[in-house]
XYZ file of C-alpha atoms in Angstrom:
687
model
C 4.405 1.153 -0.948
C 7.480 3.038 0.437
C 6.761 6.523 1.668
C 10.399 7.552 1.680
C 10.765 11.088 0.428
C 7.261 10.637 -1.266
C 9.136 10.495 -4.608
C 7.684 9.681 -7.911
C 9.591 8.885 -11.141
C 8.098 9.930 -14.404
C 7.769 7.203 -16.895
C 9.028 8.699 -20.000
C 9.420 5.898 -22.434
C 6.688 5.682 -25.027
C 5.295 2.618 -26.707
C 6.929 3.490 -29.968
C 10.348 3.522 -28.310
C 9.698 0.149 -26.888
C 8.719 -1.312 -30.232
C 11.671 0.277 -32.031
C 14.065 -1.276 -29.521
C 12.430 -4.680 -29.847
C 12.374 -4.475 -33.728
C 16.221 -4.177 -33.768
C 16.588 -7.953 -33.485
C 13.038 -9.267 -33.977
C 14.213 -12.008 -36.514
C 16.796 -13.392 -34.248
C 15.141 -16.317 -32.354
C 18.608 -17.070 -31.183
C 21.805 -15.115 -32.192
C 24.556 -17.731 -32.644
C 27.096 -15.157 -31.467
C 25.550 -15.087 -28.022
C 24.996 -18.668 -26.875
C 23.988 -19.973 -23.493
C 26.571 -19.087 -20.917
C 28.027 -16.205 -22.830
C 29.446 -13.486 -20.377
C 27.512 -10.310 -20.922
C 29.351 -8.318 -18.322
C 31.903 -8.730 -15.487
C 32.490 -6.394 -12.420
C 33.455 -6.761 -8.940
C 32.910 -10.414 -7.862
C 30.033 -10.857 -10.411
C 29.698 -12.439 -13.903
C 26.596 -11.814 -15.762
C 25.504 -14.472 -18.259
C 22.910 -15.084 -20.981
C 20.512 -17.913 -20.917
C 18.546 -19.114 -23.959
C 15.028 -20.502 -23.975
C 15.026 -23.549 -26.166
C 11.768 -24.710 -27.446
C 9.876 -21.475 -27.070
C 9.458 -21.222 -30.812
C 7.645 -24.576 -30.859
C 4.963 -23.455 -28.460
C 1.457 -22.555 -29.627
C 0.512 -18.959 -30.032
C -1.722 -19.162 -27.002
C 1.000 -20.603 -24.916
C 3.417 -17.858 -26.102
C 0.845 -15.284 -25.130
C 0.346 -16.899 -21.797
C 4.111 -16.665 -21.181
C 4.300 -13.135 -22.370
C 1.631 -11.808 -20.018
C 3.026 -13.868 -17.136
C 6.315 -12.358 -17.869
C 4.834 -8.918 -17.800
C 3.172 -9.783 -14.454
C 6.529 -10.808 -13.239
C 8.546 -7.720 -14.218
C 5.952 -5.419 -12.478
C 6.940 -6.869 -9.059
C 10.622 -5.573 -9.304
C 10.111 -2.505 -7.258
C 8.489 -4.646 -4.458
C 11.692 -6.575 -3.906
C 13.954 -3.561 -4.011
C 11.845 -1.960 -1.289
C 11.603 -5.068 0.847
C 15.401 -5.238 0.806
C 15.784 -1.867 2.328
C 13.558 1.210 2.815
C 16.062 3.585 0.892
C 16.773 1.363 -2.062
C 14.249 2.757 -4.501
C 15.277 6.382 -4.073
C 18.944 5.397 -4.092
C 18.335 3.592 -7.502
C 16.679 6.602 -8.939
C 19.637 8.824 -7.944
C 22.273 6.446 -9.191
C 20.552 5.977 -12.538
C 20.026 9.744 -12.889
C 23.708 10.374 -12.262
C 24.583 7.656 -14.877
C 22.317 8.716 -17.603
C 23.019 12.311 -17.194
C 26.844 12.159 -16.800
C 28.786 14.299 -19.285
C 32.206 14.303 -17.656
C 35.384 12.262 -18.516
C 34.406 8.581 -18.430
C 38.044 7.614 -17.988
C 38.024 9.359 -14.610
C 38.711 6.883 -11.786
C 35.941 8.318 -9.753
C 33.445 7.513 -12.586
C 34.734 4.074 -13.221
C 34.332 3.347 -9.439
C 30.802 4.768 -9.597
C 29.855 2.648 -12.542
C 31.064 -0.569 -10.650
C 29.026 0.515 -7.671
C 25.922 1.212 -9.867
C 26.295 -2.308 -11.314
C 26.559 -3.924 -7.931
C 23.466 -2.238 -6.515
C 21.453 -3.244 -9.582
C 22.601 -6.795 -9.151
C 21.865 -6.836 -5.397
C 18.325 -5.328 -5.977
C 19.500 -2.658 -3.547
C 22.618 -1.452 -1.629
C 23.474 -4.895 0.006
C 25.245 -7.835 -1.587
C 22.584 -10.420 -2.585
C 24.703 -13.331 -0.859
C 26.812 -11.853 1.956
C 24.148 -9.313 2.854
C 26.953 -6.806 3.560
C 26.657 -3.273 2.251
C 28.605 -2.431 -0.874
C 31.565 -0.217 -0.327
C 31.873 2.724 -2.778
C 35.189 3.306 -4.542
C 34.478 6.909 -5.359
C 34.560 9.934 -3.026
C 31.654 11.766 -1.329
C 32.802 14.917 -2.817
C 32.756 13.705 -6.301
C 29.361 12.012 -5.852
C 27.867 15.076 -4.098
C 28.843 17.166 -7.161
C 27.041 14.779 -9.550
C 24.025 14.478 -7.176
C 23.516 18.106 -6.770
C 23.321 18.414 -10.463
C 20.504 15.786 -10.484
C 18.864 17.552 -7.636
C 18.793 20.913 -9.372
C 17.039 19.153 -12.274
C 14.382 17.265 -10.017
C 13.824 19.376 -6.869
C 10.630 17.572 -6.274
C 12.552 14.327 -5.728
C 15.714 15.318 -4.038
C 15.971 17.882 -1.306
C 18.937 18.380 0.985
C 17.493 16.161 3.753
C 16.949 13.208 1.384
C 20.402 13.554 -0.184
C 22.063 13.562 3.142
C 20.305 10.396 4.021
C 21.459 8.745 0.720
C 24.994 9.971 1.313
C 24.927 8.264 4.726
C 23.535 5.186 3.153
C 26.342 5.074 0.593
C 29.310 6.300 2.775
C 28.656 5.428 6.461
C 29.631 1.846 6.889
C 27.610 1.556 10.051
C 24.337 2.851 8.618
C 22.122 -0.092 7.650
C 25.295 -2.271 7.514
C 23.641 -5.692 7.126
C 20.584 -6.582 5.047
C 19.950 -9.665 7.072
C 21.767 -10.230 10.279
C 21.988 -13.768 11.757
C 24.499 -13.233 14.541
C 23.560 -15.199 17.678
C 22.567 -13.193 20.802
C 21.475 -9.950 18.931
C 18.266 -8.599 18.110
C 18.009 -9.724 14.559
C 15.280 -7.219 13.495
C 17.068 -4.207 15.143
C 20.319 -5.027 13.366
C 19.015 -5.869 9.947
C 18.394 -3.365 7.321
C 15.737 -5.146 5.437
C 12.351 -3.372 5.386
C 10.034 -5.950 6.808
C 9.790 -4.325 10.144
C 9.639 -0.679 11.495
C 9.796 0.483 15.136
C 9.522 -3.074 16.620
C 11.996 -5.521 18.381
C 12.398 -9.269 17.829
C 10.706 -10.074 21.171
C 7.714 -7.991 20.214
C 7.378 -9.568 16.808
C 7.703 -13.038 18.152
C 5.125 -12.336 20.789
C 2.752 -10.753 18.192
C 2.646 -13.931 15.922
C 2.846 -16.332 18.967
C -0.526 -14.706 20.062
C -1.943 -15.168 16.626
C -1.039 -18.805 16.135
C -3.351 -21.754 17.011
C -1.093 -24.714 17.442
C -4.011 -27.064 17.162
C -4.987 -25.876 13.729
C -4.011 -28.562 11.219
C -4.216 -26.142 8.368
C -2.292 -23.155 9.797
C -1.646 -20.082 7.616
C 1.791 -18.861 7.103
C 1.505 -15.915 9.316
C 3.614 -12.851 8.291
C 4.236 -14.181 4.723
C 2.602 -11.028 3.115
C 2.910 -8.439 5.734
C 5.288 -5.681 7.177
C 5.148 -5.427 10.988
C 5.245 -2.032 12.550
C 4.467 -0.184 15.821
C 1.692 2.339 15.685
C 2.034 5.735 17.455
C -0.203 4.339 20.236
C 2.378 1.544 20.820
C 0.299 -1.340 19.428
C 2.121 -3.783 17.108
C 0.276 -4.450 13.811
C 0.652 -5.695 10.145
C 0.708 -3.644 6.974
C -0.558 -6.330 4.470
C 0.673 -6.567 0.997
C -2.490 -6.426 -1.115
C -4.509 -4.381 -3.580
C -5.492 -1.211 -1.637
C -2.799 -1.925 0.977
C 0.881 -1.882 1.089
C 2.584 -2.111 -2.404
C -0.917 -1.622 -3.974
C 0.528 0.256 -6.961
C 2.803 -2.683 -8.060
C 0.161 -5.302 -7.199
C -2.435 -3.539 -9.439
C -0.077 -3.929 -12.388
C 0.748 -7.591 -11.538
C -3.100 -8.344 -11.280
C -3.877 -6.535 -14.547
C -1.357 -8.740 -16.436
C -2.531 -11.914 -14.616
C -6.036 -11.132 -15.922
C -4.680 -11.009 -19.397
C -2.605 -14.165 -19.008
C -5.791 -16.035 -17.654
C -7.456 -15.673 -21.062
C -4.733 -17.871 -22.550
C -4.663 -20.502 -19.847
C -4.075 -24.002 -21.149
C -7.008 -25.428 -19.180
C -9.719 -24.544 -16.769
C -7.633 -25.769 -13.949
C -4.725 -23.395 -14.864
C -7.143 -20.551 -15.263
C -8.456 -21.383 -11.715
C -4.928 -21.229 -10.380
C -4.423 -17.725 -11.898
C -7.911 -16.571 -10.682
C -7.137 -17.740 -7.086
C -3.864 -15.845 -7.140
C -5.633 -12.687 -8.307
C -8.105 -13.100 -5.333
C -5.238 -13.377 -2.940
C -3.547 -10.282 -4.276
C -6.871 -8.377 -4.090
C -7.522 -9.296 -0.370
C -4.210 -10.395 1.043
C -6.082 -13.252 2.695
C -3.493 -15.931 3.449
C -6.177 -18.598 3.258
C -6.583 -17.772 -0.367
C -2.798 -17.954 -0.803
C -3.054 -21.614 0.544
C -6.034 -22.324 -1.687
C -4.042 -20.946 -4.687
C -1.044 -23.054 -3.523
C -3.223 -26.214 -3.510
C -4.596 -25.576 -6.918
C -1.164 -24.795 -8.243
C 0.263 -28.062 -6.731
C -2.451 -30.136 -8.252
C -2.201 -28.595 -11.835
C 0.452 -31.046 -13.186
C -0.890 -31.165 -16.781
C -0.125 -27.683 -17.910
C 3.152 -27.347 -19.935
C 3.481 -23.569 -19.105
C 3.721 -22.722 -15.441
C 4.872 -19.953 -13.149
C 5.550 -18.849 -9.600
C 4.593 -15.246 -8.561
C 4.249 -13.871 -5.243
C 5.711 -13.554 -1.604
C 7.456 -16.959 -1.448
C 10.859 -17.520 0.197
C 11.720 -16.053 3.563
C 15.411 -16.074 3.462
C 15.463 -12.303 3.302
C 13.665 -12.050 6.648
C 15.884 -12.467 9.703
C 13.047 -14.306 11.405
C 12.388 -16.484 8.321
C 8.783 -15.533 8.113
C 8.011 -12.794 5.450
C 8.285 -13.810 1.830
C 10.380 -11.789 -0.549
C 8.579 -11.164 -3.903
C 9.767 -13.331 -6.804
C 8.471 -14.840 -10.050
C 9.853 -17.237 -12.530
C 7.832 -18.113 -15.725
C 8.730 -21.383 -17.365
C 7.506 -24.276 -19.430
C 8.254 -28.080 -19.375
C 11.109 -29.692 -21.118
C 9.273 -32.919 -21.997
C 12.393 -34.978 -22.908
C 14.416 -34.036 -19.830
C 11.399 -34.406 -17.464
C 11.383 -38.075 -17.829
C 14.016 -38.504 -15.059
C 12.062 -36.275 -12.593
C 8.859 -38.257 -13.475
C 10.711 -41.347 -12.566
C 11.734 -40.062 -9.237
C 8.207 -38.717 -8.453
C 6.749 -42.042 -9.410
C 8.902 -43.768 -6.882
C 8.590 -41.141 -4.045
C 7.012 -43.588 -1.646
C 9.849 -46.002 -2.108
C 12.385 -43.356 -1.081
C 10.327 -42.232 1.846
C 9.996 -45.810 3.084
C 13.700 -46.454 2.755
C 14.906 -43.238 4.375
C 17.489 -43.640 7.189
C 15.355 -41.514 9.467
C 13.227 -42.714 12.374
C 9.930 -44.136 10.932
C 8.098 -41.888 13.321
C 9.161 -38.930 11.093
C 8.592 -40.467 7.730
C 5.274 -39.794 5.859
C 3.127 -42.983 5.842
C 1.558 -41.874 2.506
C 3.444 -39.565 0.155
C 0.828 -37.500 -1.751
C 1.019 -35.537 -4.906
C 4.629 -35.351 -5.601
C 5.202 -33.967 -9.063
C 8.485 -33.160 -10.705
C 9.616 -31.749 -13.972
C 12.505 -30.179 -15.739
C 11.809 -26.737 -16.988
C 13.190 -24.074 -19.129
C 12.862 -20.654 -17.559
C 11.365 -17.942 -19.816
C 11.777 -15.154 -17.249
C 13.421 -14.513 -13.980
C 12.092 -11.748 -11.788
C 12.197 -10.329 -8.215
C 14.265 -12.265 -5.866
C 15.038 -14.861 -8.592
C 16.920 -12.137 -10.658
C 19.754 -11.555 -11.632
C 20.914 -14.317 -9.368
C 18.590 -17.325 -9.500
C 17.992 -20.717 -7.934
C 18.678 -23.849 -10.104
C 15.702 -25.693 -8.465
C 12.375 -25.052 -6.809
C 10.103 -27.103 -4.587
C 6.790 -25.510 -3.428
C 4.522 -24.825 -1.700
C 6.523 -24.312 1.680
C 3.603 -24.905 3.960
C 4.103 -28.237 5.582
C 0.412 -29.084 5.862
C -0.217 -28.645 2.217
C 2.766 -30.846 1.396
C 1.310 -33.581 3.639
C -2.186 -33.250 2.427
C -1.788 -32.383 -1.397
C 1.835 -32.796 -2.176
C 4.390 -30.541 -3.781
C 5.690 -29.399 -7.104
C 9.330 -29.592 -7.797
C 11.352 -28.177 -10.768
C 14.966 -28.320 -11.943
C 15.695 -25.342 -14.149
C 17.774 -26.943 -16.834
C 18.483 -23.976 -19.226
C 20.051 -22.263 -16.234
C 22.175 -25.094 -15.185
C 23.242 -25.517 -18.732
C 24.323 -21.854 -18.909
C 26.400 -22.241 -15.767
C 27.913 -25.399 -17.221
C 28.642 -23.775 -20.541
C 30.398 -20.827 -18.777
C 32.636 -22.984 -16.632
C 34.338 -24.881 -19.263
C 38.213 -24.185 -19.165
C 38.186 -21.779 -16.342
C 40.993 -23.760 -14.541
C 39.052 -24.528 -11.270
C 39.346 -28.214 -11.402
C 43.117 -28.034 -12.117
C 43.587 -25.761 -9.144
C 41.365 -27.461 -6.529
C 40.514 -31.065 -7.433
C 43.111 -33.417 -5.939
C 44.167 -35.487 -8.950
C 43.634 -36.436 -12.522
C 41.393 -39.387 -12.027
C 39.037 -37.292 -9.888
C 39.013 -34.557 -12.388
C 38.185 -37.053 -15.233
C 35.243 -38.336 -12.918
C 33.899 -34.814 -12.438
C 34.185 -34.145 -16.288
C 32.236 -37.272 -17.037
C 29.506 -37.334 -14.359
C 29.190 -33.983 -12.572
C 26.619 -32.384 -15.014
C 24.234 -35.335 -14.686
C 24.851 -35.943 -10.917
C 24.617 -32.264 -10.239
C 21.223 -32.120 -11.783
C 20.109 -35.353 -10.047
C 21.121 -33.923 -6.913
C 19.022 -30.956 -7.575
C 16.064 -33.176 -8.685
C 16.321 -35.215 -5.478
C 16.710 -32.090 -3.217
C 13.708 -30.380 -4.759
C 11.508 -33.320 -5.735
C 11.857 -35.529 -2.837
C 14.104 -33.883 -0.042
C 11.942 -30.877 0.799
C 8.762 -33.010 0.323
C 9.994 -35.843 2.711
C 9.386 -36.313 6.368
C 6.618 -34.903 8.723
C 6.263 -32.874 11.729
C 4.924 -34.401 14.876
C 1.372 -33.206 15.856
C 1.452 -29.706 17.581
C 4.870 -28.882 16.439
C 5.125 -25.163 15.247
C 6.354 -25.006 11.651
C 8.430 -21.939 12.868
C 9.928 -23.569 15.889
C 13.526 -23.577 14.467
C 13.228 -19.747 14.180
C 16.297 -18.090 12.533
C 17.920 -21.339 12.017
C 14.917 -22.894 10.140
C 16.174 -22.068 6.604
C 19.548 -23.426 7.108
C 18.290 -26.643 8.647
C 15.632 -27.114 5.970
C 18.264 -26.847 3.109
C 20.461 -29.190 5.174
C 17.830 -31.685 5.298
C 16.974 -31.568 1.586
C 20.654 -31.693 0.623
C 21.293 -34.712 2.808
C 18.312 -36.593 1.413
C 19.638 -35.960 -2.081
C 23.266 -36.885 -1.171
C 22.168 -40.126 0.527
C 20.115 -41.420 -2.307
C 22.389 -40.187 -5.131
C 24.641 -43.270 -4.188
C 21.668 -45.795 -3.947
C 21.582 -48.559 -6.393
C 17.940 -47.603 -6.934
C 19.165 -44.926 -9.309
C 20.908 -47.452 -11.380
C 17.831 -49.705 -11.322
C 15.542 -46.781 -12.449
C 18.024 -46.008 -15.275
C 18.877 -42.605 -14.004
C 22.658 -43.261 -13.841
C 24.624 -45.865 -15.738
C 27.646 -46.285 -13.501
C 27.493 -47.136 -9.656
C 30.486 -44.805 -9.193
C 28.949 -41.736 -10.865
C 27.739 -40.466 -7.500
C 31.308 -39.899 -6.386
C 31.538 -36.869 -8.658
C 28.925 -35.169 -6.596
C 30.243 -36.332 -3.326
C 33.635 -34.853 -4.049
C 32.321 -31.565 -5.443
C 30.092 -31.178 -2.494
C 32.808 -31.832 0.173
C 35.130 -29.673 -1.676
C 32.667 -26.752 -1.773
C 31.522 -27.129 1.857
C 34.975 -27.407 3.310
C 37.082 -24.969 1.024
C 35.912 -23.375 -2.091
C 32.685 -21.689 -1.117
C 34.887 -19.641 1.252
C 36.003 -17.555 -1.713
C 32.613 -15.763 -1.423
C 33.437 -14.482 2.038
C 35.519 -11.594 3.084
C 38.456 -12.244 5.443
C 37.395 -12.221 9.104
C 33.786 -12.670 8.448
C 31.717 -15.590 9.427
C 29.356 -17.723 7.178
C 25.906 -16.199 7.350
C 23.919 -17.196 4.186
C 21.569 -20.208 4.773
C 22.798 -22.312 1.759
C 26.365 -21.804 2.629
C 25.806 -22.616 6.204
C 23.997 -25.773 5.148
C 26.801 -27.008 2.997
C 29.476 -26.143 5.598
C 27.371 -27.853 8.349
C 27.165 -31.118 6.333
C 30.783 -31.169 5.137
C 32.333 -30.179 8.582
C 30.107 -32.652 10.514
C 30.880 -35.593 8.102
C 34.668 -34.913 8.348
C 34.668 -34.746 12.138
C 32.446 -37.828 12.591
C 34.439 -39.856 10.018
C 37.851 -39.084 11.679
C 38.077 -42.500 13.403
C 37.700 -44.272 9.933
C 39.591 -41.480 8.124
C 36.746 -41.082 5.707
C 37.605 -37.596 4.515
C 40.841 -35.728 5.268
C 42.449 -32.417 4.274
C 45.963 -33.134 2.814
C 48.739 -30.931 1.830
C 50.468 -31.379 -1.596
C 53.083 -29.029 -2.553
C 52.147 -26.503 -0.080
C 48.423 -26.531 -1.145
C 45.417 -28.041 0.703
C 43.274 -30.606 -0.942
C 40.201 -32.571 0.041
C 40.684 -36.323 -0.118
C 37.863 -38.751 0.242
C 39.151 -42.170 1.373
C 35.730 -44.093 1.873
C 32.828 -43.024 -0.141
C 30.630 -45.762 1.302
C 31.201 -44.626 4.705
C 30.594 -41.067 3.728
C 27.226 -41.981 2.423
C 26.427 -43.664 5.795
C 27.464 -40.533 7.616
C 25.119 -38.381 5.371
C 22.441 -40.760 6.450
C 23.217 -40.399 10.119
C 23.205 -36.757 9.969
C 19.948 -36.770 7.902
C 18.284 -38.853 10.618
C 19.252 -36.195 13.188
C 18.224 -33.215 11.178
C 14.867 -34.714 10.478
C 14.439 -35.454 14.218
C 15.178 -31.851 15.030
C 12.687 -30.739 12.529
C 9.997 -33.106 13.344
C 10.306 -32.443 17.064
C 10.879 -28.689 16.744
C 14.136 -29.028 18.709
C 15.484 -25.405 18.460
C 18.305 -26.013 20.990
C 19.702 -28.979 19.062
C 19.323 -27.239 15.753
C 21.132 -24.167 16.945
C 23.983 -26.135 18.496
C 24.610 -27.889 15.091
C 24.500 -24.603 13.235
C 26.715 -22.667 15.496
C 29.216 -25.559 15.848
C 29.653 -26.539 12.304
C 28.214 -23.832 10.008
C 29.469 -20.409 11.039
C 33.144 -20.109 11.959
C 35.923 -20.197 9.383
C 39.656 -21.213 9.751
C 41.322 -18.035 8.933
C 44.581 -19.777 7.370
C 42.521 -21.975 5.154
C 40.402 -19.125 4.170
C 43.390 -17.021 3.241
C 44.719 -19.906 1.148
C 41.402 -20.337 -0.768
C 41.315 -16.713 -1.505
C 44.821 -16.638 -2.746
C 44.536 -19.564 -4.937
C 41.186 -18.429 -6.177
C 42.542 -14.910 -7.146
C 44.907 -16.599 -9.636
C 42.139 -17.989 -11.667
C 40.186 -14.793 -12.288
C 36.793 -16.474 -11.759
C 33.920 -14.551 -10.500
C 32.503 -16.052 -7.328
C 28.925 -15.194 -8.314
C 26.918 -15.488 -11.468
C 23.652 -14.079 -12.594
C 21.607 -13.426 -15.734
C 20.135 -11.087 -18.211
C 16.661 -11.961 -19.372
C 15.477 -12.391 -22.949
C 13.204 -9.842 -24.329
C 9.703 -10.813 -25.487
C 7.538 -8.687 -27.831
C 4.526 -9.142 -30.065
C 4.436 -8.909 -33.792
C 1.444 -8.637 -36.256
C 0.681 -10.902 -39.192
C 3.288 -8.869 -41.231
C 5.883 -9.357 -38.673
C 5.795 -5.667 -37.393
C 6.262 -5.199 -33.680
C 2.899 -4.452 -31.964
C 1.684 -3.988 -28.319
C -1.995 -4.434 -29.416
C -3.256 -7.696 -27.936
C -5.787 -8.120 -30.630
C -3.160 -7.870 -33.437
C -0.404 -10.060 -31.993
C 0.102 -12.925 -34.447
C 3.280 -14.178 -32.755
C 5.552 -13.558 -29.715
C 9.214 -13.182 -30.648
C 12.142 -13.634 -28.148
C 15.679 -12.050 -28.716
C 18.879 -12.345 -26.634
C 20.835 -9.180 -27.425
C 20.242 -6.886 -24.554
C 23.022 -6.000 -22.279
C 23.235 -5.820 -18.483
C 22.886 -2.180 -17.756
C 20.520 -1.350 -20.552
C 18.206 -4.155 -19.279
C 18.318 -2.608 -15.787
C 17.586 0.902 -16.998
C 14.834 -0.257 -19.157
C 13.153 -2.124 -16.197
C 13.359 0.979 -14.251
C 11.824 3.030 -16.891
C 9.106 0.544 -17.809
C 8.410 -1.428 -14.664
C 8.548 0.968 -11.638
C 5.039 1.184 -10.389
C 6.096 2.246 -6.858
C 8.284 5.136 -8.101
C 6.522 6.336 -11.125
């Protein structure tokens, strides 16, 4: 765990308080005044929504208990992510929340209002940096005002906040150069030295790369994901070493809580196979042995019968500038049986898609193994999946496991539904979509084609292709995440227009794919720019991926005028003149991206990213920002979680496992109250 200031936060909330809070709406399985997509809060560039969990009430009691304890395990990892995102984030959160809860001044004071906005931003970002841009939040309140409030907190809690620690936090908040970027991807810089994330200490990028190069055996057909669960530091004697995330090691206090709830969840597993999955994950947490993480991943991949499922651990590496260490995250979910019919169809035809891929046959999988896919309803979002969350997942990430055992893919439909519900009538299409026929096409087909794009991206795209023997899975280095997302998106785009989807009954109109093509090109060329501040480059991997695809396709389609930017009444619009040729271009780029990955061609990958994915036309950027400002649409959205609690046979709230006769879910908790409750009840690293 973080040793910063050696601070401990006392957990003051009692079980009775928890139960009293839960009982306020225990009868509300779904509050009709708070449907999916309802806006809970709005601040800065963020809109916070609700999502509902349809079908939870129809699960068996054991399934509900399984979800409940997996949910508790998920929430206990919150502090890990905060600390991974920056070494000062946990003490900063403590200070900000103490100022907020103890404030007795004028709440109409502009300084206080600016502070409230900043607090909400930090809570959403799981730290002092924006979750997407990675830039540090800029406070709208003065240092003098905040110092006055912080000194009051320090007087009450001198054991937590001394003058030195406060000065460090003031610098974190008010010095724009101090820890300015959580993840830096700028070419030509030492990405570790210039990133504020807490995966490294006292080491340089060349030292870390040399450390892991020495560990790797390129002849190993089952290589472990080195660095996935470790912090790399330099010891006083100058030796580079790892601090492993495990029980008794780094983050032990949080991992102990996670393991305790996984042990409870295991008792309610739906099958011996699922119990074995949970037990293997527990063994991994106890030891930190990455071979055990691989064996857990294999068992998890092969368990396709369980309705309830989860991810839990150090998984995606987007938060690491070198793309190696996994940020902690968890999503607990269960299968939507009806909606899963389409993903089952895709999975059953995975070999057909692989065989007909436009890539060089050398890079295709001769035998696609173990592809499973489903549509799920999320029950809880946690860690790096909260409050902002993905809409689809494909795991495991290890290429050799994908090749030998397959992968598991999900589309999170209650989240996509909440996004869709929230977007109706926001004026976006009227402002940015070129004409009425195209708007009608989007209205009619975008929800299904968007979901199918996610299905194809996660189910087949990430699982497609293969590395040539001896190619290092990390050969693409800092560009690996961008190029992998590019590959999966291109696979989905290419096949979304294939007649095979009509044949399989997944679409009923051969022109339906055009809705997704138009939205994708519009987003990649223009509208995603509203998420970026003027003068800055594109840095986030998914945004780079979309820009790379759209810019490359427009440039390489110029001869045939496939896609163009047109001016209508002083406004720029995307116009697609040849959808068929655009599909061919997607196929051509997919072929090249797959070659780059299969051969580990770092130079070619870097050239594509730097040429098409990074730089922004400032005039177009300004126009997009100006037009977007008139719509008052938040560029980013996230969610509050439902609240789960047990009740006894009489319907009274209870935390006694033996007395639980049902698990209830309610949807009435607001944004900041949820964040403050999580800090009280799920803070093992700062208790």
